[in-house]
Coordinates of C-alpha atoms in Angstrom, one line a residue:
M293 CA 25.6 -32.3 5.5
E294 CA 21.9 -32.0 4.7
K295 CA 21.4 -35.8 4.9
E296 CA 23.2 -35.9 8.2
V297 CA 21.0 -33.1 9.6
E298 CA 17.9 -34.9 8.3
F299 CA 19.0 -38.2 9.9
I300 CA 19.5 -36.5 13.3
I301 CA 16.2 -34.7 13.3
A302 CA 14.3 -37.7 11.9
N303 CA 15.6 -39.8 14.8
W304 CA 14.8 -37.0 17.2
L305 CA 11.2 -36.9 15.9
R306 CA 10.9 -40.7 16.2
E307 CA 12.1 -40.6 19.8
I308 CA 9.6 -38.0 20.6
D309 CA 6.8 -40.0 19.0
M310 CA 7.8 -43.1 20.9
N311 CA 7.9 -41.3 24.3
W312 CA 4.8 -39.0 23.8
G313 CA 2.8 -41.4 21.6
W314 CA 1.6 -38.5 19.3
I315 CA 2.6 -35.0 18.1
K316 CA 0.0 -32.5 17.1
E317 CA 0.0 -31.5 13.5
F318 CA 0.9 -27.9 14.4
N319 CA 4.0 -29.0 16.3
Q320 CA 5.0 -31.1 13.3
M321 CA 4.8 -28.0 11.1
I322 CA 7.0 -26.1 13.5
L323 CA 9.5 -28.9 13.7
K324 CA 9.8 -29.1 9.9
Y325 CA 10.4 -25.3 9.9
V326 CA 13.1 -25.7 12.5
M327 CA 14.7 -28.5 10.5
L328 CA 14.8 -26.3 7.3
T329 CA 16.2 -23.3 9.2
F330 CA 18.9 -25.4 10.8
Q331 CA 19.9 -26.9 7.5
I332 CA 20.2 -23.4 5.9
H333 CA 22.3 -22.0 8.8
A334 CA 24.5 -25.1 8.9
F335 CA 25.1 -25.0 5.2
F336 CA 26.1 -21.4 5.2
F337 CA 28.5 -21.6 8.2
L338 CA 30.2 -24.7 6.8
N339 CA 30.6 -23.3 3.3
Y340 CA 31.0 -19.6 3.5
H341 CA 34.8 -19.8 3.0
K342 CA 34.1 -21.6 -0.4
F343 CA 31.6 -18.9 -1.2
L344 CA 34.1 -16.1 -0.6
Q345 CA 36.8 -17.9 -2.7
K346 CA 34.4 -18.7 -5.6
K347 CA 34.6 -15.1 -7.0
K348 CA 37.5 -12.9 -6.5
N349 CA 35.3 -9.8 -6.9
T350 CA 33.0 -10.9 -4.0
V351 CA 34.0 -9.2 -0.8
A352 CA 32.7 -9.8 2.7
K353 CA 34.2 -7.9 5.5
F354 CA 33.7 -8.4 9.2
F355 CA 34.4 -5.1 10.9
R356 CA 35.5 -4.7 14.5
E357 CA 35.5 -1.6 16.6
L358 CA 38.9 0.2 16.6
K359 CA 38.3 3.5 18.4
V360 CA 35.6 5.3 20.3
F361 CA 35.4 9.1 20.2
Q362 CA 33.5 10.8 23.0
G363 CA 32.8 14.4 23.7
H364 CA 29.4 15.3 22.2
L365 CA 26.7 16.0 24.8
S366 CA 23.8 14.7 22.7
A367 CA 23.1 12.4 19.7
V368 CA 25.7 12.4 17.0
T369 CA 24.0 12.9 13.7
C370 CA 26.9 12.6 11.2
A371 CA 30.6 11.8 11.0
Q372 CA 32.8 12.2 8.0
F373 CA 36.5 11.5 7.2
S374 CA 38.7 14.3 5.9
P375 CA 39.9 13.7 2.3
D376 CA 43.4 12.6 3.6
G377 CA 41.8 10.3 6.3
D378 CA 43.8 11.9 9.1
M379 CA 40.8 13.5 10.8
I380 CA 37.1 13.0 11.4
C381 CA 34.5 15.7 11.5
S382 CA 31.3 15.1 13.5
C383 CA 28.1 17.0 14.3
S384 CA 25.5 16.6 16.9
N385 CA 22.2 17.6 18.4
D386 CA 24.3 19.5 20.9
K387 CA 24.6 22.2 18.2
T388 CA 28.4 21.7 17.8
I389 CA 30.7 20.5 15.1
R390 CA 33.9 18.8 16.3
I391 CA 37.1 17.7 14.6
W392 CA 39.0 14.7 15.9
D393 CA 42.5 13.4 15.2
M394 CA 42.5 9.8 14.1
Q395 CA 45.8 8.9 15.7
S396 CA 45.5 10.5 19.1
E397 CA 41.7 10.2 19.2
E398 CA 41.6 13.7 20.7
E399 CA 39.2 16.5 19.9
I400 CA 41.3 19.2 18.2
K401 CA 38.7 21.7 17.3
Q402 CA 35.1 22.6 18.1
F403 CA 32.9 24.9 16.0
K404 CA 30.0 26.8 17.5
G405 CA 27.5 28.9 15.7
H406 CA 24.4 26.9 14.9
S407 CA 21.4 27.7 17.2
D408 CA 19.9 24.3 16.9
C409 CA 20.7 20.6 16.1
V410 CA 23.3 20.1 13.4
T411 CA 22.1 17.5 10.9
K412 CA 25.1 16.9 8.6
V413 CA 28.7 17.9 7.9
Q414 CA 31.1 17.3 5.0
Y415 CA 34.6 18.3 4.1
S416 CA 35.3 20.1 0.9
P417 CA 37.3 18.1 -1.7
D418 CA 40.5 20.0 -0.8
G419 CA 39.9 19.4 3.0
L420 CA 40.1 23.1 3.8
T421 CA 36.4 23.8 4.4
I422 CA 33.5 22.1 6.1
V423 CA 29.9 22.6 5.2
S424 CA 27.2 22.0 7.8
S425 CA 23.4 22.0 7.8
S426 CA 21.0 22.5 10.8
Y427 CA 17.6 22.6 12.2
D428 CA 18.1 26.4 12.4
T429 CA 17.4 26.5 8.6
T430 CA 20.9 27.6 7.7
I431 CA 23.9 26.1 5.9
R432 CA 27.3 27.3 7.2
L433 CA 30.8 27.1 5.9
W434 CA 33.8 26.7 8.3
D435 CA 37.5 27.1 7.9
V436 CA 39.1 23.9 9.1
Q437 CA 42.4 25.5 10.2
S438 CA 41.1 28.4 12.2
G439 CA 37.7 27.1 13.1
R440 CA 36.2 30.4 12.0
E441 CA 32.7 30.6 10.4
L442 CA 33.3 31.8 6.8
R443 CA 29.7 32.2 5.7
S444 CA 26.1 31.5 6.6
L445 CA 23.7 30.6 3.7
T446 CA 20.1 31.4 4.2
G447 CA 17.2 30.6 1.9
H448 CA 15.5 27.5 3.3
T449 CA 12.4 28.1 5.5
D450 CA 12.5 24.8 7.5
I451 CA 15.0 22.3 8.8
V452 CA 17.9 21.7 6.5
T453 CA 18.5 18.0 6.3
G454 CA 21.7 18.0 4.4
A455 CA 24.3 20.0 2.5
E456 CA 27.1 18.6 0.3
F457 CA 29.9 20.0 -1.9
S458 CA 29.9 19.3 -5.6
P459 CA 32.9 17.0 -6.7
D460 CA 34.9 20.1 -7.8
G461 CA 34.0 22.0 -4.6
H462 CA 32.6 25.0 -6.5
A463 CA 29.0 24.5 -5.6
I464 CA 26.9 23.2 -2.6
V465 CA 23.5 21.4 -2.8
S466 CA 21.2 21.6 0.2
C467 CA 17.8 20.1 0.9
S468 CA 15.1 20.8 3.5
Y469 CA 11.8 20.0 5.1
D470 CA 10.5 22.9 3.1
T471 CA 10.4 20.5 0.1
T472 CA 13.1 22.4 -1.9
I473 CA 16.6 21.7 -3.1
L474 CA 18.9 24.7 -3.4
I475 CA 22.2 25.1 -5.1
W476 CA 24.8 27.6 -3.9
N477 CA 28.0 29.1 -5.2
T478 CA 30.7 28.2 -2.7
S479 CA 32.8 31.3 -3.1
S480 CA 30.1 33.9 -3.0
G481 CA 27.5 32.1 -1.0
R482 CA 24.9 33.2 -3.5
Q483 CA 21.9 30.9 -4.3
I484 CA 22.2 30.0 -8.0
Q485 CA 19.3 27.5 -8.4
R486 CA 16.1 26.4 -6.7
I487 CA 14.7 23.0 -7.5
E488 CA 11.1 22.2 -6.7
G489 CA 9.2 19.0 -7.3
H490 CA 9.0 16.9 -4.2
L491 CA 5.6 17.1 -2.4
D492 CA 7.0 16.5 1.1
K493 CA 10.2 16.9 3.1
V494 CA 13.4 16.3 1.2
T495 CA 15.6 14.0 3.2
A496 CA 18.8 13.9 1.1
A497 CA 20.4 15.3 -2.0
R498 CA 23.7 14.3 -3.6
Y499 CA 25.8 15.1 -6.6
S500 CA 26.7 12.4 -9.1
P501 CA 30.4 11.7 -9.3
D502 CA 30.8 13.9 -12.4
G503 CA 28.8 16.7 -10.8
Q504 CA 26.3 16.9 -13.7
M505 CA 23.3 15.4 -11.9
I506 CA 21.7 15.5 -8.4
A507 CA 19.8 12.6 -6.8
S508 CA 17.3 13.4 -4.1
S509 CA 15.0 11.5 -1.7
S510 CA 11.9 12.6 0.0
C511 CA 9.1 11.7 2.5
D512 CA 6.8 11.8 -0.5
K513 CA 7.9 8.2 -1.1
T514 CA 10.0 9.1 -4.2
F515 CA 13.5 9.7 -5.2
D516 CA 14.5 11.9 -8.1
Y517 CA 17.5 12.8 -10.2
G518 CA 18.0 15.7 -12.5
K519 CA 20.5 18.0 -14.2

């Protein structure tokens, strides 16, 4: 394939040279770059099936849009599947949290309580509770079945950028523009640990799969992990 492409472009260049009489050195450089780029693209598109078959563990997926859920009145900041995959929870700058049925594509519940943009939502491991974080500096817990607000957790002094359950659901980790990471007891809503170290806004915090460590990222150009 490469030889064929080179032959075609070589003849093309020869034809241009005959008709124009000369080609500026700069144009020659551009044409060589075009030839190389064309070769790379041609090679990939002709051989990508072989590449996928070469290793069974190599996976390439081409996704297509299946459904569109509409209802929020402003930017949607997060969307999460329920543990059983039957529902999706979303949040938005319109201050609301909404639950959608995957099959019917209908909005089945709407939670209101935050006084500013909602930044993130997540289902608890058992799918019965949702945790949300907001610009209003609070973290809130919601009952999925009733839509009732169970608890409001206060402790951050600036925008809360995220809140997530631990793998066992017994704790929640939150992070904020106030540069801190807080850990909460899910049942009591009590703050059980305060982690400081970042020098700028904390953008995300997540538990490790075993729940023994937390990884965090920040606008201070670092990411950390700790127990």
